[in-house]
Amino acid sequence: MTVSPQPSAPAGHGTLALTVQGGALTSGFFTPRVHVDGYPVPVAFGTTPIPLVPGRHRVDVHTWWLLRYGEATIEVDVAPGGVVPVFYAVPWHQFSPGSIGHIPQQRKGGRAVAVYFGCILALVVAIVCGLGLMAIAIS
């Protein structure tokens, strides 16, 4: 994936191309919060180019809904005029960490959500079948 640096980036700077995967309907209604070297950076779902001075930078990302979750951290080396792609994926639930890396990421926690909904479905089926058997026994 190639992302061109913002024209407003000062000469000699590099660009962090941060892609927050998903959208408000698929990854939560709140945009993840990003800090680069401890400073907040406004981002949106999709790719946000962030101009940075050359060198090593720490990127911290998390999302929130009632509490902070989905924390993920990566350190990147930005070269003058270079573009460093970074991808962040919000987890499926609040008890898994976020996913971050230089290639598109898979969302963590999908199995736990599948097991949870599978148990609810099994409970509903058991109740419906139990009610059906009770109705047959009564008649």
PDB file of C-alpha atoms in Angstrom:
ATOM      1  CA  MET A   1       0.000   0.000   0.000  1.00  0.00           C
ATOM      2  CA  THR A   2       1.419   3.356  -0.987  1.00  0.00           C
ATOM      3  CA  VAL A   3       0.332   6.561   0.681  1.00  0.00           C
ATOM      4  CA  SER A   4       1.754   9.878  -0.417  1.00  0.00           C
ATOM      5  CA  PRO A   5       2.836  12.299   2.290  1.00  0.00           C
ATOM      6  CA  GLN A   6       0.723  15.370   2.988  1.00  0.00           C
ATOM      7  CA  PRO A   7       1.929  18.419   1.064  1.00  0.00           C
ATOM      8  CA  SER A   8       1.914  20.331   4.378  1.00  0.00           C
ATOM      9  CA  ALA A   9       4.635  18.072   5.822  1.00  0.00           C
ATOM     10  CA  PRO A  10       7.833  20.080   6.288  1.00  0.00           C
ATOM     11  CA  ALA A  11      10.798  19.212   4.112  1.00  0.00           C
ATOM     12  CA  GLY A  12      12.910  16.429   5.560  1.00  0.00           C
ATOM     13  CA  HIS A  13      10.045  14.922   7.546  1.00  0.00           C
ATOM     14  CA  GLY A  14       8.510  11.497   7.062  1.00  0.00           C
ATOM     15  CA  THR A  15       4.913  10.327   7.275  1.00  0.00           C
ATOM     16  CA  LEU A  16       3.173   7.790   9.465  1.00  0.00           C
ATOM     17  CA  ALA A  17       0.227   6.481   7.422  1.00  0.00           C
ATOM     18  CA  LEU A  18      -2.058   5.241  10.211  1.00  0.00           C
ATOM     19  CA  THR A  19      -5.037   3.210   9.033  1.00  0.00           C
ATOM     20  CA  VAL A  20      -7.790   2.636  11.593  1.00  0.00           C
ATOM     21  CA  GLN A  21      -9.584  -0.356  10.100  1.00  0.00           C
ATOM     22  CA  GLY A  22     -13.357  -0.643  10.083  1.00  0.00           C
ATOM     23  CA  GLY A  23     -15.915   2.071  10.654  1.00  0.00           C
ATOM     24  CA  ALA A  24     -18.428   3.373  13.165  1.00  0.00           C
ATOM     25  CA  LEU A  25     -20.930   0.603  12.393  1.00  0.00           C
ATOM     26  CA  THR A  26     -18.435  -2.264  12.339  1.00  0.00           C
ATOM     27  CA  SER A  27     -15.863  -1.272  14.958  1.00  0.00           C
ATOM     28  CA  GLY A  28     -17.746   0.800  17.500  1.00  0.00           C
ATOM     29  CA  PHE A  29     -19.258   4.234  17.477  1.00  0.00           C
ATOM     30  CA  PHE A  30     -16.188   5.930  18.933  1.00  0.00           C
ATOM     31  CA  THR A  31     -13.067   6.616  16.911  1.00  0.00           C
ATOM     32  CA  PRO A  32      -9.969   5.150  18.563  1.00  0.00           C
ATOM     33  CA  ARG A  33      -7.658   7.556  20.340  1.00  0.00           C
ATOM     34  CA  VAL A  34      -4.069   7.821  19.147  1.00  0.00           C
ATOM     35  CA  HIS A  35      -0.982   9.187  20.881  1.00  0.00           C
ATOM     36  CA  VAL A  36       2.349   9.570  19.110  1.00  0.00           C
ATOM     37  CA  ASP A  37       5.229   9.968  21.542  1.00  0.00           C
ATOM     38  CA  GLY A  38       2.663  10.768  24.242  1.00  0.00           C
ATOM     39  CA  TYR A  39       0.892  13.529  22.291  1.00  0.00           C
ATOM     40  CA  PRO A  40      -2.729  13.093  21.145  1.00  0.00           C
ATOM     41  CA  VAL A  41      -3.264  12.967  17.390  1.00  0.00           C
ATOM     42  CA  PRO A  42      -6.748  13.324  15.865  1.00  0.00           C
ATOM     43  CA  VAL A  43      -7.614  10.443  13.534  1.00  0.00           C
ATOM     44  CA  ALA A  44     -10.669   9.032  11.796  1.00  0.00           C
ATOM     45  CA  PHE A  45     -11.567   5.598  10.487  1.00  0.00           C
ATOM     46  CA  GLY A  46      -9.544   5.042   7.323  1.00  0.00           C
ATOM     47  CA  THR A  47      -6.026   6.305   6.648  1.00  0.00           C
ATOM     48  CA  THR A  48      -4.688   9.418   8.359  1.00  0.00           C
ATOM     49  CA  PRO A  49      -1.253  10.695   7.265  1.00  0.00           C
ATOM     50  CA  ILE A  50       0.717  12.039  10.245  1.00  0.00           C
ATOM     51  CA  PRO A  51       3.890  14.044   9.438  1.00  0.00           C
ATOM     52  CA  LEU A  52       6.757  13.241  11.810  1.00  0.00           C
ATOM     53  CA  VAL A  53      10.386  14.187  12.218  1.00  0.00           C
ATOM     54  CA  PRO A  54      12.765  11.381  11.227  1.00  0.00           C
ATOM     55  CA  GLY A  55      13.611   8.878  13.938  1.00  0.00           C
ATOM     56  CA  ARG A  56      11.953   6.365  16.242  1.00  0.00           C
ATOM     57  CA  HIS A  57       8.403   7.078  17.417  1.00  0.00           C
ATOM     58  CA  ARG A  58       6.010   5.276  19.756  1.00  0.00           C
ATOM     59  CA  VAL A  59       2.398   4.962  18.600  1.00  0.00           C
ATOM     60  CA  ASP A  60      -0.215   4.113  21.260  1.00  0.00           C
ATOM     61  CA  VAL A  61      -3.805   3.417  20.209  1.00  0.00           C
ATOM     62  CA  HIS A  62      -6.870   2.502  22.256  1.00  0.00           C
ATOM     63  CA  THR A  63     -10.604   2.769  21.944  1.00  0.00           C
ATOM     64  CA  TRP A  64     -13.236   3.346  24.580  1.00  0.00           C
ATOM     65  CA  TRP A  65     -16.800   2.675  25.515  1.00  0.00           C
ATOM     66  CA  LEU A  66     -17.492   3.171  29.217  1.00  0.00           C
ATOM     67  CA  LEU A  67     -13.880   2.155  29.781  1.00  0.00           C
ATOM     68  CA  ARG A  68     -10.593   2.160  27.938  1.00  0.00           C
ATOM     69  CA  TYR A  69      -9.881  -1.019  25.970  1.00  0.00           C
ATOM     70  CA  GLY A  70      -8.190  -2.327  22.838  1.00  0.00           C
ATOM     71  CA  GLU A  71      -4.783  -0.965  23.771  1.00  0.00           C
ATOM     72  CA  ALA A  72      -2.018  -1.542  21.247  1.00  0.00           C
ATOM     73  CA  THR A  73       1.465  -0.069  20.874  1.00  0.00           C
ATOM     74  CA  ILE A  74       4.075  -0.108  18.136  1.00  0.00           C
ATOM     75  CA  GLU A  75       7.415   1.617  17.669  1.00  0.00           C
ATOM     76  CA  VAL A  76       8.212   2.813  14.157  1.00  0.00           C
ATOM     77  CA  ASP A  77      11.293   4.227  12.494  1.00  0.00           C
ATOM     78  CA  VAL A  78      10.480   7.127  10.167  1.00  0.00           C
ATOM     79  CA  ALA A  79      13.002   8.071   7.496  1.00  0.00           C
ATOM     80  CA  PRO A  80      13.201  11.532   5.894  1.00  0.00           C
ATOM     81  CA  GLY A  81      10.659  11.583   3.058  1.00  0.00           C
ATOM     82  CA  GLY A  82       9.580   8.022   3.929  1.00  0.00           C
ATOM     83  CA  VAL A  83       6.103   6.671   4.551  1.00  0.00           C
ATOM     84  CA  VAL A  84       5.538   4.066   7.277  1.00  0.00           C
ATOM     85  CA  PRO A  85       2.213   2.202   7.032  1.00  0.00           C
ATOM     86  CA  VAL A  86       0.608   1.180  10.344  1.00  0.00           C
ATOM     87  CA  PHE A  87      -2.751  -0.603  10.703  1.00  0.00           C
ATOM     88  CA  TYR A  88      -4.909  -0.794  13.850  1.00  0.00           C
ATOM     89  CA  ALA A  89      -7.951  -3.052  14.343  1.00  0.00           C
ATOM     90  CA  VAL A  90     -10.415  -2.618  17.223  1.00  0.00           C
ATOM     91  CA  PRO A  91     -11.064  -5.916  19.098  1.00  0.00           C
ATOM     92  CA  TRP A  92     -14.477  -7.609  19.009  1.00  0.00           C
ATOM     93  CA  HIS A  93     -15.014  -7.034  22.741  1.00  0.00           C
ATOM     94  CA  GLN A  94     -13.574  -5.091  25.660  1.00  0.00           C
ATOM     95  CA  PHE A  95     -11.521  -7.931  27.105  1.00  0.00           C
ATOM     96  CA  SER A  96      -9.092  -8.353  24.178  1.00  0.00           C
ATOM     97  CA  PRO A  97      -6.215  -6.115  23.135  1.00  0.00           C
ATOM     98  CA  GLY A  98      -6.254  -4.231  19.859  1.00  0.00           C
ATOM     99  CA  SER A  99      -4.203  -5.379  16.877  1.00  0.00           C
ATOM    100  CA  ILE A 100      -1.484  -3.178  15.407  1.00  0.00           C
ATOM    101  CA  GLY A 101       1.175  -3.788  12.771  1.00  0.00           C
ATOM    102  CA  HIS A 102       2.601  -2.808   9.402  1.00  0.00           C
ATOM    103  CA  ILE A 103       0.098  -4.926   7.432  1.00  0.00           C
ATOM    104  CA  PRO A 104      -3.725  -5.083   7.707  1.00  0.00           C
ATOM    105  CA  GLN A 105      -4.722  -6.676  11.025  1.00  0.00           C
ATOM    106  CA  GLN A 106      -7.329  -9.223  12.125  1.00  0.00           C
ATOM    107  CA  ARG A 107      -9.625  -8.188  14.977  1.00  0.00           C
ATOM    108  CA  LYS A 108      -8.976 -10.163  18.177  1.00  0.00           C
ATOM    109  CA  GLY A 109     -11.656 -11.785  20.337  1.00  0.00           C
ATOM    110  CA  GLY A 110     -13.887 -13.205  17.612  1.00  0.00           C
ATOM    111  CA  ARG A 111     -13.936 -16.728  19.058  1.00  0.00           C
ATOM    112  CA  ALA A 112     -15.102 -15.510  22.459  1.00  0.00           C
ATOM    113  CA  VAL A 113     -17.963 -13.572  20.859  1.00  0.00           C
ATOM    114  CA  ALA A 114     -18.947 -16.634  18.792  1.00  0.00           C
ATOM    115  CA  VAL A 115     -18.961 -18.847  21.905  1.00  0.00           C
ATOM    116  CA  TYR A 116     -21.037 -16.276  23.810  1.00  0.00           C
ATOM    117  CA  PHE A 117     -23.704 -16.038  21.104  1.00  0.00           C
ATOM    118  CA  GLY A 118     -23.593 -19.814  20.601  1.00  0.00           C
ATOM    119  CA  CYS A 119     -24.403 -20.321  24.302  1.00  0.00           C
ATOM    120  CA  ILE A 120     -27.279 -17.850  24.106  1.00  0.00           C
ATOM    121  CA  LEU A 121     -28.644 -19.635  21.027  1.00  0.00           C
ATOM    122  CA  ALA A 122     -28.322 -23.033  22.742  1.00  0.00           C
ATOM    123  CA  LEU A 123     -30.183 -21.669  25.787  1.00  0.00           C
ATOM    124  CA  VAL A 124     -33.007 -20.307  23.622  1.00  0.00           C
ATOM    125  CA  VAL A 125     -33.279 -23.607  21.730  1.00  0.00           C
ATOM    126  CA  ALA A 126     -33.336 -25.543  25.016  1.00  0.00           C
ATOM    127  CA  ILE A 127     -36.106 -23.323  26.403  1.00  0.00           C
ATOM    128  CA  VAL A 128     -38.204 -23.574  23.227  1.00  0.00           C
ATOM    129  CA  CYS A 129     -37.757 -27.358  23.056  1.00  0.00           C
ATOM    130  CA  GLY A 130     -38.528 -27.674  26.772  1.00  0.00           C
ATOM    131  CA  LEU A 131     -41.719 -25.640  26.356  1.00  0.00           C
ATOM    132  CA  GLY A 132     -42.679 -27.765  23.351  1.00  0.00           C
ATOM    133  CA  LEU A 133     -42.158 -30.992  25.284  1.00  0.00           C
ATOM    134  CA  MET A 134     -44.127 -29.600  28.217  1.00  0.00           C
ATOM    135  CA  ALA A 135     -47.014 -28.686  25.893  1.00  0.00           C
ATOM    136  CA  ILE A 136     -46.994 -32.216  24.434  1.00  0.00           C
ATOM    137  CA  ALA A 137     -46.957 -33.773  27.920  1.00  0.00           C
ATOM    138  CA  ILE A 138     -49.873 -31.629  29.075  1.00  0.00           C
ATOM    139  CA  SER A 139     -52.080 -32.459  26.089  1.00  0.00           C
TER     140      SER A 139
END
